Amino acid sequence: MRLSKAALSGAAGAGLAVLVGTAPVTAAPAKETPAAGELDAVREECITAARGAQQHEQGFAALERTISLLGRDAEGRQRGLDESRPEQARLLGTLAHLARYPPERPAHPPASAIERIRGEMLMQGMLPGLRAEARALAGEIERIAALRQQIAGKKAELESARQANAADRAQLAELAARRLELTRRLLPEDSGAAVRIARLGHEASDIGDLIKRADAATERRDKEVLARARAALPKDIMSMLTAEAADPTRPQPLHAFDPPHSALLMPVSGTITGGFGTATAAGAANQGLSLAALPGAVAVAPFDGRVIYAGPLRDRGLVLISRHGGLYHSLLAGLERIDLKADQWVLAGEPMGAMLESSSGALYFELRRDGRPVDPQPWLAPGAAGRNQPDGDQKVRE
């Protein structure tokens, strides 16, 4: 007998209705419910909106860098002018004197012809240099004025970019709320999830232990969902329903991370300021990447996966851990806000949260294989580290 997922029919207790259809139960069949289709559409909207927000953040950061460079240039030139005030005063005094008393009409005519000729020769030798100095001074003043005008224009662009950035964040917040509401409609939220997450964060001894505990909790949750879904089926077919088919929120298709054939997205629009293995402020080896980004920058899923932990963890603040298949997990720390809950599925590029709004900070991005940290940089799209470097597994072994 063959079985497919169908629409949520409001079955109380089960939260899912499964009907006899044409798709095999061992494969994850296409979702047929309007809510599931709407969730897929919202996911795509989230990805598009997050991509647009990150592009705007790149433009915003570029404008800030340009303004900073122009400002330093203008300040340096102005400082040079300020330090050369005595020379400028002498030059201007000489030019003023020459304007009043040109060489052909000296203020005190020499007593003899030979002295007059010598004076004219000296003056003719000085004039080109004086004129060049005057032109250079005028040109420097004009350049400083042009730089300040350019800075003013870039600041106006920055203000427009800031308004676009605020609009991006408002749109992402609305989409995140819709995504969560649709997820809850399709699969009622675990009422004890908050307590479970708090316990996990408190009891875990380290990141590796937290991943093991969170994985186990997610598997228990899947078994509960599967048991409720099977309870709504006739006895002769209930055993044919798989956990994948029982979860109507699971996106299709869903890829497992499989390096070197897979590529990771940068979680934030920023730059790598601390690489894998570099020394941290505490002197320990960095087990991930530190990524500098704008205040409030949107953080996205680096790859398809499932959130297994979203909450505080000791001195790391808010931590978000996702499972990507193939024994791989990713961790993001340094977020001010997390827009997903444990057990939610994500596609690569979906918004997951945001960085601190108060100041520029660093997002910590870690990748683990079977619980052990590996370097994610060789697998960042579009090949940020280059394929000729040792892969992450090799680096951690070394």
Coordinates of C-alpha atoms in Angstrom, one line a residue:
M1 CA 0.0 0.0 0.0
R2 CA 1.2 3.5 -0.7
L3 CA 0.7 6.6 1.4
S4 CA 1.1 10.4 1.0
K5 CA 0.9 13.4 3.3
A6 CA -2.2 15.6 2.9
A7 CA -3.8 18.6 4.3
L8 CA -4.1 19.3 8.0
S9 CA -7.7 18.5 8.7
G10 CA -7.9 20.0 12.1
A11 CA -7.6 16.6 13.8
A12 CA -7.3 17.4 17.4
G13 CA -4.5 15.7 19.2
A14 CA -2.8 14.4 16.1
G15 CA -2.2 17.8 14.5
L16 CA -1.9 16.0 11.1
A17 CA -4.1 14.1 8.8
V18 CA -2.6 11.4 6.5
L19 CA -4.7 9.9 3.7
V20 CA -4.1 7.0 1.3
G21 CA -2.6 8.3 -2.0
T22 CA 0.0 7.5 -4.6
A23 CA 3.4 8.4 -3.1
P24 CA 5.6 5.8 -1.4
V25 CA 6.0 6.3 2.4
T26 CA 9.7 5.8 2.3
A27 CA 10.2 8.9 0.3
A28 CA 9.3 12.4 1.6
P29 CA 6.2 13.1 -0.5
A30 CA 5.3 16.6 -1.8
K31 CA 3.2 18.6 0.6
E32 CA -0.4 19.0 -0.4
T33 CA -1.7 21.4 2.2
P34 CA -2.3 25.1 1.5
A35 CA -0.5 26.0 4.7
A36 CA 2.5 23.9 3.7
G37 CA 2.6 25.5 0.3
E38 CA 2.4 28.9 1.9
L39 CA 5.2 28.0 4.2
D40 CA 7.4 27.1 1.3
A41 CA 6.6 30.4 -0.4
V42 CA 7.3 32.4 2.8
R43 CA 10.7 30.6 3.1
E44 CA 11.6 31.7 -0.5
E45 CA 10.4 35.2 0.4
C46 CA 12.6 35.1 3.5
I47 CA 15.7 34.0 1.4
T48 CA 15.1 36.8 -1.2
A49 CA 14.6 39.4 1.5
A50 CA 17.6 38.4 3.4
R51 CA 19.7 38.4 0.3
G52 CA 18.5 41.9 -0.5
A53 CA 19.2 43.0 3.1
Q54 CA 22.8 41.7 3.0
Q55 CA 23.4 43.4 -0.4
H56 CA 22.2 46.7 1.2
E57 CA 24.5 46.0 4.2
Q58 CA 27.4 45.6 1.8
G59 CA 26.6 48.9 0.2
F60 CA 26.1 50.5 3.6
A61 CA 29.5 49.2 4.7
A62 CA 31.2 50.4 1.5
L63 CA 29.8 53.9 2.0
E64 CA 31.0 54.0 5.5
R65 CA 34.5 52.9 4.4
T66 CA 34.5 55.5 1.6
I67 CA 33.4 58.3 4.0
S68 CA 36.1 57.3 6.4
L69 CA 38.8 57.2 3.7
L70 CA 37.7 60.6 2.3
G71 CA 37.6 62.0 5.8
R72 CA 41.1 60.9 6.6
D73 CA 42.3 62.3 3.3
A74 CA 40.7 65.7 4.0
E75 CA 41.9 65.8 7.6
G76 CA 45.5 64.9 6.5
R77 CA 45.5 67.6 3.8
Q78 CA 43.9 70.2 6.2
R79 CA 46.5 69.3 8.9
G80 CA 49.3 69.9 6.3
L81 CA 47.8 73.3 5.5
D82 CA 47.5 74.2 9.2
E83 CA 51.2 73.2 9.8
S84 CA 52.4 75.3 6.9
R85 CA 50.7 78.5 8.1
P86 CA 54.1 80.4 8.5
E87 CA 55.3 79.4 5.0
Q88 CA 51.9 80.4 3.6
A89 CA 52.1 83.8 5.4
R90 CA 55.6 84.5 4.0
L91 CA 54.5 83.4 0.5
L92 CA 51.3 85.6 0.6
G93 CA 53.3 88.5 1.9
T94 CA 55.9 88.2 -0.9
L95 CA 53.1 88.0 -3.5
A96 CA 51.4 91.0 -2.0
H97 CA 54.6 93.0 -2.1
L98 CA 55.2 92.0 -5.7
A99 CA 51.7 93.0 -6.6
R100 CA 52.3 96.5 -5.2
Y101 CA 55.9 96.8 -6.4
P102 CA 56.4 94.7 -9.6
P103 CA 60.1 94.1 -10.6
E104 CA 60.0 96.8 -13.2
R105 CA 58.9 99.3 -10.5
P106 CA 60.9 98.5 -7.4
A107 CA 60.0 100.3 -4.1
H108 CA 63.6 101.4 -3.7
P109 CA 65.4 101.7 -7.1
P110 CA 69.0 100.5 -6.9
A111 CA 71.7 103.2 -7.0
S112 CA 73.5 101.7 -10.0
A113 CA 72.6 100.0 -13.3
I114 CA 74.5 96.8 -12.3
E115 CA 72.6 96.5 -9.1
R116 CA 69.3 97.0 -10.9
I117 CA 70.1 94.3 -13.5
R118 CA 71.2 91.9 -10.7
G119 CA 68.0 92.5 -8.8
E120 CA 65.9 91.9 -11.8
M121 CA 67.7 88.6 -12.6
L122 CA 67.2 87.4 -9.0
M123 CA 63.5 88.4 -9.1
Q124 CA 63.0 86.6 -12.5
G125 CA 64.6 83.5 -11.0
M126 CA 62.3 83.6 -8.0
L127 CA 59.0 84.3 -9.7
P128 CA 58.4 80.8 -11.3
G129 CA 58.9 79.2 -7.9
L130 CA 56.7 81.6 -6.2
R131 CA 54.0 81.2 -8.8
A132 CA 54.3 77.3 -8.5
E133 CA 53.9 77.5 -4.7
A134 CA 50.9 79.7 -5.1
R135 CA 49.2 77.4 -7.6
A136 CA 50.0 74.4 -5.3
L137 CA 48.5 76.1 -2.3
A138 CA 45.3 77.1 -4.3
G139 CA 45.1 73.6 -5.7
E140 CA 45.3 72.1 -2.2
I141 CA 42.6 74.3 -0.9
E142 CA 40.4 73.4 -3.8
R143 CA 41.0 69.7 -3.2
I144 CA 40.1 69.9 0.4
A145 CA 36.9 71.7 -0.5
A146 CA 36.1 69.1 -3.2
L147 CA 36.7 66.3 -0.6
R148 CA 34.4 67.9 1.9
Q149 CA 31.7 68.3 -0.8
Q150 CA 32.2 64.6 -1.8
I151 CA 31.9 63.5 1.9
A152 CA 28.6 65.5 2.2
G153 CA 27.2 63.7 -0.9
K154 CA 28.3 60.3 0.5
K155 CA 26.7 61.1 3.8
A156 CA 23.4 61.8 2.1
E157 CA 23.7 58.4 0.3
L158 CA 24.4 56.8 3.7
E159 CA 21.3 58.3 5.2
S160 CA 19.2 56.8 2.3
A161 CA 21.0 53.5 2.8
R162 CA 20.2 53.7 6.5
Q163 CA 16.5 54.1 5.7
A164 CA 16.6 51.2 3.3
N165 CA 18.3 49.1 6.0
A166 CA 15.5 49.9 8.4
A167 CA 12.9 48.9 5.8
D168 CA 14.7 45.6 5.2
R169 CA 14.7 44.8 8.9
A170 CA 11.0 45.6 9.2
Q171 CA 10.2 43.3 6.2
L172 CA 12.4 40.5 7.6
A173 CA 10.7 40.7 11.0
E174 CA 7.2 40.5 9.4
L175 CA 8.3 37.5 7.3
A176 CA 9.9 35.7 10.3
A177 CA 6.6 36.2 12.2
R178 CA 4.6 34.7 9.3
R179 CA 7.0 31.8 9.0
L180 CA 6.7 31.0 12.7
E181 CA 2.9 31.3 12.6
L182 CA 2.6 28.9 9.6
T183 CA 5.0 26.5 11.2
R184 CA 2.8 26.4 14.4
R185 CA -0.3 25.9 12.2
L186 CA 1.2 22.9 10.5
L187 CA 2.9 21.4 13.6
P188 CA 1.8 22.5 17.1
E189 CA 4.8 23.8 19.1
D190 CA 6.1 21.6 22.0
S191 CA 4.7 23.2 25.1
G192 CA 7.8 22.2 27.1
A193 CA 10.3 23.5 24.5
A194 CA 11.4 26.6 26.5
V195 CA 12.0 24.5 29.6
R196 CA 13.8 21.8 27.6
I197 CA 16.1 24.4 25.9
A198 CA 16.9 26.1 29.2
R199 CA 17.8 22.7 30.7
L200 CA 20.0 21.8 27.8
G201 CA 22.0 25.1 28.0
H202 CA 22.4 24.7 31.8
E203 CA 23.4 21.0 31.9
A204 CA 25.7 20.8 28.8
S205 CA 29.4 20.8 29.8
D206 CA 30.6 22.2 26.5
I207 CA 29.5 22.7 22.8
G208 CA 30.1 19.0 21.9
D209 CA 28.0 17.9 24.8
L210 CA 25.3 20.4 24.0
I211 CA 25.1 19.1 20.4
K212 CA 24.7 15.5 21.6
R213 CA 22.0 16.5 24.1
A214 CA 20.1 18.7 21.6
D215 CA 20.3 16.0 18.9
A216 CA 18.8 13.5 21.3
A217 CA 16.0 15.9 22.3
T218 CA 15.2 16.5 18.6
E219 CA 15.0 12.8 17.9
R220 CA 12.7 12.3 20.9
R221 CA 10.5 15.1 19.5
D222 CA 10.4 13.5 16.1
K223 CA 9.3 10.2 17.7
E224 CA 6.5 12.0 19.5
V225 CA 5.3 13.7 16.3
L226 CA 5.5 10.3 14.4
A227 CA 3.6 8.5 17.1
R228 CA 0.8 11.1 17.1
A229 CA 0.6 11.0 13.3
R230 CA 0.5 7.2 13.2
A231 CA -2.3 7.2 15.8
A232 CA -4.5 9.0 13.3
L233 CA -4.0 6.2 10.7
P234 CA -5.6 2.7 10.3
K235 CA -3.6 0.1 12.1
D236 CA -2.7 -1.8 8.9
I237 CA -0.8 1.2 7.5
M238 CA 0.4 3.2 10.5
S239 CA 3.8 1.5 10.5
M240 CA 4.4 2.6 6.9
L241 CA 4.6 6.3 7.8
T242 CA 8.1 7.6 8.2
A243 CA 9.3 10.5 10.4
E244 CA 10.1 12.6 7.3
A245 CA 6.6 12.1 6.0
A246 CA 5.0 12.9 9.4
D247 CA 6.5 16.3 9.6
P248 CA 4.6 18.7 7.3
T249 CA 7.1 21.6 8.0
R250 CA 10.0 19.8 6.5
P251 CA 11.0 21.6 3.2
Q252 CA 11.6 19.8 0.0
P253 CA 14.2 19.3 -1.3
L254 CA 16.5 19.3 1.7
H255 CA 20.2 18.8 1.0
A256 CA 22.8 17.2 3.4
F257 CA 26.1 19.0 3.7
D258 CA 28.6 17.0 1.6
P259 CA 32.0 18.7 1.2
P260 CA 33.7 19.3 -1.2
H261 CA 30.6 19.0 -3.3
S262 CA 28.7 21.5 -1.0
A263 CA 29.4 25.1 -0.3
L264 CA 28.5 27.2 2.8
L265 CA 27.0 30.7 2.7
M266 CA 28.6 33.4 4.8
P267 CA 26.2 33.8 7.7
V268 CA 26.6 37.5 7.7
S269 CA 27.7 40.2 5.2
G270 CA 31.1 41.0 6.6
T271 CA 34.8 40.1 6.7
I272 CA 36.7 37.3 8.4
T273 CA 38.7 38.9 11.3
G274 CA 39.8 35.8 13.1
G275 CA 40.5 32.5 11.3
F276 CA 40.3 28.9 12.4
G277 CA 43.2 28.1 14.7
T278 CA 44.2 31.7 15.4
A279 CA 44.7 32.7 19.0
T280 CA 41.7 34.2 20.8
A281 CA 41.9 37.0 23.4
A282 CA 42.1 34.3 26.1
G283 CA 45.0 32.7 24.3
A284 CA 43.2 29.6 23.2
A285 CA 43.0 28.4 19.6
N286 CA 40.0 29.7 17.7
Q287 CA 37.7 26.7 16.8
G288 CA 35.7 28.7 14.3
L289 CA 35.7 32.0 12.4
S290 CA 35.1 35.5 13.7
L291 CA 33.1 37.6 11.2
A292 CA 32.9 41.4 11.6
A293 CA 29.6 42.9 10.5
L294 CA 27.5 46.0 10.8
P295 CA 25.4 46.6 13.9
G296 CA 22.1 44.7 13.6
A297 CA 23.3 42.7 10.5
V298 CA 21.0 39.9 9.4
A299 CA 22.4 36.4 10.0
V300 CA 21.3 33.6 7.6
A301 CA 21.5 29.8 7.6
P302 CA 24.9 28.8 6.0
F303 CA 23.3 25.6 4.6
D304 CA 20.0 23.6 4.6
G305 CA 19.3 22.1 8.0
R306 CA 17.4 22.0 11.2
V307 CA 17.7 24.1 14.3
I308 CA 18.4 21.9 17.3
Y309 CA 19.3 24.6 19.8
A310 CA 18.4 28.3 20.0
G311 CA 19.0 30.0 23.3
P312 CA 21.6 31.3 25.8
L313 CA 24.7 29.5 26.7
R314 CA 26.8 30.7 29.6
D315 CA 29.2 33.5 28.5
R316 CA 28.5 33.0 24.8
G317 CA 25.2 34.8 24.9
L318 CA 22.6 33.7 22.4
V319 CA 23.7 30.5 20.5
L320 CA 22.0 28.9 17.5
I321 CA 23.0 25.4 16.5
S322 CA 21.8 23.7 13.3
R323 CA 22.2 20.1 12.0
H324 CA 23.1 19.9 8.4
G325 CA 23.2 16.1 7.8
G326 CA 26.3 14.1 7.1
L327 CA 27.4 14.4 10.8
Y328 CA 27.8 18.2 10.4
H329 CA 26.5 20.9 12.7
S330 CA 27.0 24.7 12.6
L331 CA 27.0 27.1 15.5
L332 CA 26.4 30.9 15.5
A333 CA 27.1 33.0 18.6
G334 CA 27.1 36.8 19.1
L335 CA 23.5 37.3 18.1
E336 CA 21.2 39.8 19.8
R337 CA 18.0 38.2 18.4
I338 CA 17.1 34.7 17.2
D339 CA 14.1 34.4 14.9
L340 CA 13.8 30.6 14.9
K341 CA 13.0 28.0 17.5
A342 CA 14.4 24.6 18.1
D343 CA 13.2 21.9 15.7
Q344 CA 12.5 24.4 12.9
W345 CA 13.8 23.6 9.4
V346 CA 15.8 26.1 7.4
L347 CA 17.0 26.4 3.9
A348 CA 20.4 28.0 3.0
G349 CA 20.1 31.7 3.1
E350 CA 17.0 31.9 5.3
P351 CA 17.3 34.6 8.0
M352 CA 18.0 33.2 11.5
G353 CA 18.5 36.3 13.6
A354 CA 20.4 39.6 13.9
M355 CA 23.6 40.9 15.4
L356 CA 23.8 43.4 18.2
E357 CA 22.3 46.8 17.3
S358 CA 24.4 48.8 19.9
S359 CA 27.8 48.5 18.3
S360 CA 29.8 46.8 15.6
G361 CA 30.6 43.3 16.8
A362 CA 31.8 39.9 15.6
L363 CA 29.7 36.9 14.8
Y364 CA 31.3 33.6 15.8
F365 CA 30.7 30.9 13.2
E366 CA 31.7 27.3 14.0
L367 CA 31.4 24.1 11.9
R368 CA 31.7 20.6 13.5
R369 CA 31.8 17.2 12.0
D370 CA 30.8 14.4 14.4
G371 CA 31.3 16.8 17.3
R372 CA 34.8 17.9 16.3
P373 CA 35.5 21.5 15.1
V374 CA 36.6 21.8 11.4
D375 CA 37.6 24.8 9.4
P376 CA 34.6 26.1 7.5
Q377 CA 36.6 28.6 5.4
P378 CA 37.6 26.3 2.5
W379 CA 33.9 25.6 1.9
L380 CA 32.6 29.1 2.0
A381 CA 31.0 30.2 -1.3
P382 CA 32.5 31.4 -3.6
G383 CA 35.7 29.7 -2.6
A384 CA 37.0 32.3 -0.1
A385 CA 39.9 30.1 1.0
G386 CA 40.6 28.4 -2.3
R387 CA 40.3 24.7 -3.1
N388 CA 44.0 24.1 -3.1
Q389 CA 44.2 24.6 0.7
P390 CA 43.8 21.8 3.2
D391 CA 40.2 21.0 3.8
G392 CA 38.6 21.6 7.2
D393 CA 38.9 17.9 8.3
Q394 CA 42.6 17.8 7.4
K395 CA 43.3 21.1 9.3
V396 CA 41.6 19.9 12.5
R397 CA 43.6 16.6 12.3
E398 CA 46.8 18.6 12.0

